[in-house]
Amino acid sequence: MVRAVAVDATGARTGEVELPAAIFGLRPYRPVIHQAVVIEHGNARRGTHATKTRGQVRGGGRKPWRQKGTGRARHGSRRSPLWKGGGIVFGPRPRDYRRKLNRRERTLALRAALSAQAQAGRITVLHTPPEAARPRTALAARLLESVGAAGGAVVITGAADGQLARAAANLRGVRVVPARRLLVRALLAPKPIVITQAALAELEEVLAS
């Protein structure tokens, strides 16, 4: 049985909530977590890096000096890779780093990462009462400070938590992630994780199946 602390919108502790064992009760499986993080980082790369070869560098059409009689080495162009400002040999070229992670592996990686954080005691569940449906940034800051997340946190929100997401996104060190777009790399930092009640229901719907 995995439990997490439950708080209200003011940060006051309201008790404990039992987390779904199918999501938060797994053994942290490191190989699948590593594979998911590598793929996520690769998919985030733009892949637009490029260097110019000697045929693309401007200039160099004239031989710098005659072939013989100068006592210097033979050169045909100032844009040779041997020269400063010349072309680059085997430099990076634009490429696509995207790889596909199938649904079962992604689900397992998310479960394993969430389970590791739950076992470390870093997860807090936020029960937002109706009167706090429109929080301000100052209120979100006080809320995170009350749960020990003043130095930074990951806030997982649901579709109904738009106001909270906008308020918390203004805080330094706070990363707001929708539950349905959760990435494994967002769960690896040793920071407190605040999950709203709506996000917990969405995680259970998406990952428990």
Coordinates of C-alpha atoms in Angstrom, one line a residue:
M1 CA 0.0 0.0 0.0
V2 CA 1.4 3.4 -1.1
R3 CA 0.2 6.5 0.7
A4 CA 0.9 10.2 0.1
V5 CA 0.2 13.3 2.2
A6 CA -2.9 15.2 1.2
V7 CA -3.2 19.0 1.5
D8 CA -5.8 21.7 0.7
A9 CA -5.3 24.9 -1.3
T10 CA -3.8 26.6 1.8
G11 CA -1.2 23.9 2.3
A12 CA -2.8 22.6 5.4
R13 CA -2.5 18.9 5.8
T14 CA -5.9 17.1 5.5
G15 CA -4.7 13.6 6.0
E16 CA -3.3 10.9 3.7
V17 CA -4.6 9.4 0.4
E18 CA -3.9 5.9 -0.9
L19 CA -2.2 6.0 -4.2
P20 CA -3.1 3.4 -6.9
A21 CA -0.7 0.5 -6.4
A22 CA -0.7 -0.2 -10.2
I23 CA 1.0 3.1 -10.8
F24 CA 2.8 4.0 -7.6
G25 CA 3.6 0.6 -6.2
L26 CA 6.0 -0.8 -8.8
R27 CA 9.7 -1.7 -8.4
P28 CA 11.6 1.1 -10.1
Y29 CA 12.9 -0.5 -13.2
R30 CA 16.0 1.5 -14.3
P31 CA 16.6 0.2 -17.8
V32 CA 13.2 1.2 -19.1
I33 CA 13.5 4.6 -17.4
H34 CA 16.9 5.2 -19.0
Q35 CA 15.6 4.2 -22.4
A36 CA 12.6 6.5 -22.1
V37 CA 14.7 9.4 -21.0
V38 CA 17.2 9.0 -23.9
I39 CA 14.4 8.9 -26.4
E40 CA 12.6 11.9 -24.9
H41 CA 15.8 13.9 -25.0
G42 CA 16.4 12.9 -28.6
N43 CA 12.9 13.8 -29.6
A44 CA 13.4 17.3 -28.0
R45 CA 16.4 18.0 -30.2
R46 CA 15.9 20.2 -33.3
G47 CA 18.7 18.5 -35.2
T48 CA 19.6 21.7 -37.2
H49 CA 23.3 21.7 -36.4
A50 CA 25.5 22.0 -39.4
T51 CA 29.0 23.0 -40.5
K52 CA 30.4 23.9 -43.9
T53 CA 32.7 21.8 -46.0
R54 CA 35.5 23.3 -48.0
G55 CA 33.1 23.5 -51.0
Q56 CA 30.6 25.6 -49.1
V57 CA 33.0 28.1 -47.4
R58 CA 33.2 31.4 -49.2
G59 CA 36.4 32.3 -51.0
G60 CA 39.4 30.1 -51.7
G61 CA 39.1 30.2 -55.5
R62 CA 42.7 31.3 -56.0
K63 CA 45.8 29.3 -55.2
P64 CA 47.5 31.2 -52.3
W65 CA 51.0 30.9 -53.9
R66 CA 52.7 29.1 -56.7
Q67 CA 53.4 25.4 -56.5
K68 CA 57.2 25.5 -56.4
G69 CA 60.0 27.7 -55.5
T70 CA 58.7 29.4 -52.3
G71 CA 60.0 26.9 -49.8
R72 CA 56.5 26.6 -48.3
A73 CA 54.1 23.7 -48.4
R74 CA 51.9 23.2 -51.4
H75 CA 48.4 24.5 -51.0
G76 CA 45.6 25.0 -53.5
S77 CA 43.0 26.9 -51.5
R78 CA 42.8 28.9 -48.3
R79 CA 39.5 27.1 -47.6
S80 CA 41.2 23.8 -47.0
P81 CA 40.4 22.1 -43.7
L82 CA 44.1 22.7 -42.8
W83 CA 43.6 26.4 -42.7
K84 CA 41.9 28.7 -40.1
G85 CA 38.5 29.6 -41.5
G86 CA 38.5 26.6 -43.8
G87 CA 36.0 23.9 -44.2
I88 CA 35.2 21.2 -41.6
V89 CA 35.9 17.6 -42.2
F90 CA 33.1 15.2 -41.0
G91 CA 31.3 17.9 -39.1
P92 CA 27.8 17.7 -37.8
R93 CA 25.0 17.7 -40.4
P94 CA 21.3 18.2 -40.0
R95 CA 19.6 15.0 -38.9
D96 CA 16.5 13.7 -37.2
Y97 CA 17.0 12.3 -33.7
R98 CA 13.5 11.2 -33.2
R99 CA 12.8 7.7 -32.1
K100 CA 9.6 6.0 -31.2
L101 CA 8.8 4.6 -27.8
N102 CA 5.9 2.2 -27.9
R103 CA 2.9 2.7 -25.6
R104 CA 3.7 -0.2 -23.2
E105 CA 7.3 0.9 -22.7
R106 CA 6.3 4.5 -22.1
T107 CA 3.6 3.5 -19.6
L108 CA 6.0 1.2 -17.7
A109 CA 8.6 3.9 -17.6
L110 CA 6.1 6.5 -16.2
R111 CA 4.9 4.0 -13.6
A112 CA 8.4 3.2 -12.5
A113 CA 9.4 6.8 -12.2
L114 CA 6.3 7.7 -10.2
S115 CA 6.8 4.6 -8.0
A116 CA 10.4 5.7 -7.3
Q117 CA 9.2 9.2 -6.2
A118 CA 6.3 7.8 -4.2
Q119 CA 8.7 5.4 -2.3
A120 CA 11.0 8.4 -1.6
G121 CA 8.1 10.3 0.0
R122 CA 8.2 13.2 -2.5
I123 CA 4.6 13.1 -3.7
T124 CA 1.8 15.3 -2.3
V125 CA -1.8 15.3 -3.4
L126 CA -3.6 18.6 -3.6
H127 CA -7.3 18.7 -2.9
T128 CA -8.5 22.0 -4.2
P129 CA -11.8 23.2 -2.7
P130 CA -14.2 25.1 -4.9
E131 CA -13.5 28.5 -3.3
A132 CA -9.9 28.2 -4.3
A133 CA -10.5 27.5 -8.0
R134 CA -8.9 30.8 -9.1
P135 CA -5.5 30.9 -7.2
R136 CA -3.0 33.7 -7.5
T137 CA 0.7 33.3 -8.0
A138 CA 1.3 34.4 -4.4
L139 CA -1.2 31.8 -3.1
A140 CA 0.5 29.1 -5.2
A141 CA 3.9 30.2 -3.8
R142 CA 2.6 29.9 -0.2
L143 CA 1.1 26.5 -1.0
L144 CA 4.4 25.1 -2.4
E145 CA 6.3 26.6 0.5
S146 CA 4.0 24.9 3.0
V147 CA 4.6 21.5 1.5
G148 CA 8.4 22.0 1.5
A149 CA 8.7 22.8 -2.2
A150 CA 9.9 26.4 -2.0
G151 CA 13.1 25.5 -3.8
G152 CA 11.4 24.0 -6.8
A153 CA 8.8 21.4 -7.6
V154 CA 7.0 19.5 -10.3
V155 CA 3.2 20.3 -10.4
I156 CA 1.1 17.8 -12.3
T157 CA -2.2 19.2 -13.2
G158 CA -5.4 18.0 -14.8
A159 CA -7.6 19.4 -17.5
A160 CA -9.6 21.3 -14.9
D161 CA -6.6 22.9 -13.2
G162 CA -5.9 25.7 -15.8
Q163 CA -5.9 28.5 -13.3
L164 CA -3.5 26.7 -10.9
A165 CA -1.2 25.8 -13.8
R166 CA -1.0 29.5 -14.9
A167 CA -0.4 30.6 -11.3
A168 CA 2.4 28.1 -10.6
A169 CA 4.1 28.5 -13.9
N170 CA 5.2 32.0 -12.9
L171 CA 7.3 30.6 -10.0
R172 CA 11.0 30.0 -10.4
G173 CA 12.0 26.4 -10.3
V174 CA 8.5 25.1 -10.7
R175 CA 7.7 23.0 -13.6
V176 CA 4.0 22.5 -14.5
V177 CA 3.2 19.4 -16.5
P178 CA -0.3 18.3 -17.7
A179 CA -1.0 14.7 -16.6
R180 CA -1.7 13.6 -20.1
R181 CA 1.5 15.0 -21.4
L182 CA 3.7 13.8 -18.6
L183 CA 7.3 12.9 -19.5
V184 CA 9.6 10.6 -17.6
R185 CA 12.5 13.1 -17.5
A186 CA 10.2 15.5 -15.6
L187 CA 10.0 13.0 -12.8
L188 CA 13.7 12.3 -12.3
A189 CA 14.7 15.4 -10.4
P190 CA 14.8 15.0 -6.6
K191 CA 12.1 17.6 -6.1
P192 CA 8.7 17.4 -4.5
I193 CA 5.9 16.4 -6.8
V194 CA 2.5 18.0 -6.3
I195 CA -0.4 16.2 -8.0
T196 CA -3.8 17.6 -8.1
Q197 CA -6.8 15.4 -7.5
A198 CA -7.9 15.9 -11.1
A199 CA -4.5 14.9 -12.3
L200 CA -4.4 11.8 -10.1
A201 CA -7.7 10.7 -11.7
E202 CA -6.3 11.3 -15.2
L203 CA -3.1 9.4 -14.4
E204 CA -5.1 6.5 -13.1
E205 CA -7.2 6.5 -16.3
V206 CA -4.2 6.7 -18.6
L207 CA -1.6 4.5 -16.9
A208 CA -3.6 2.0 -14.9
S209 CA -5.1 0.4 -18.1

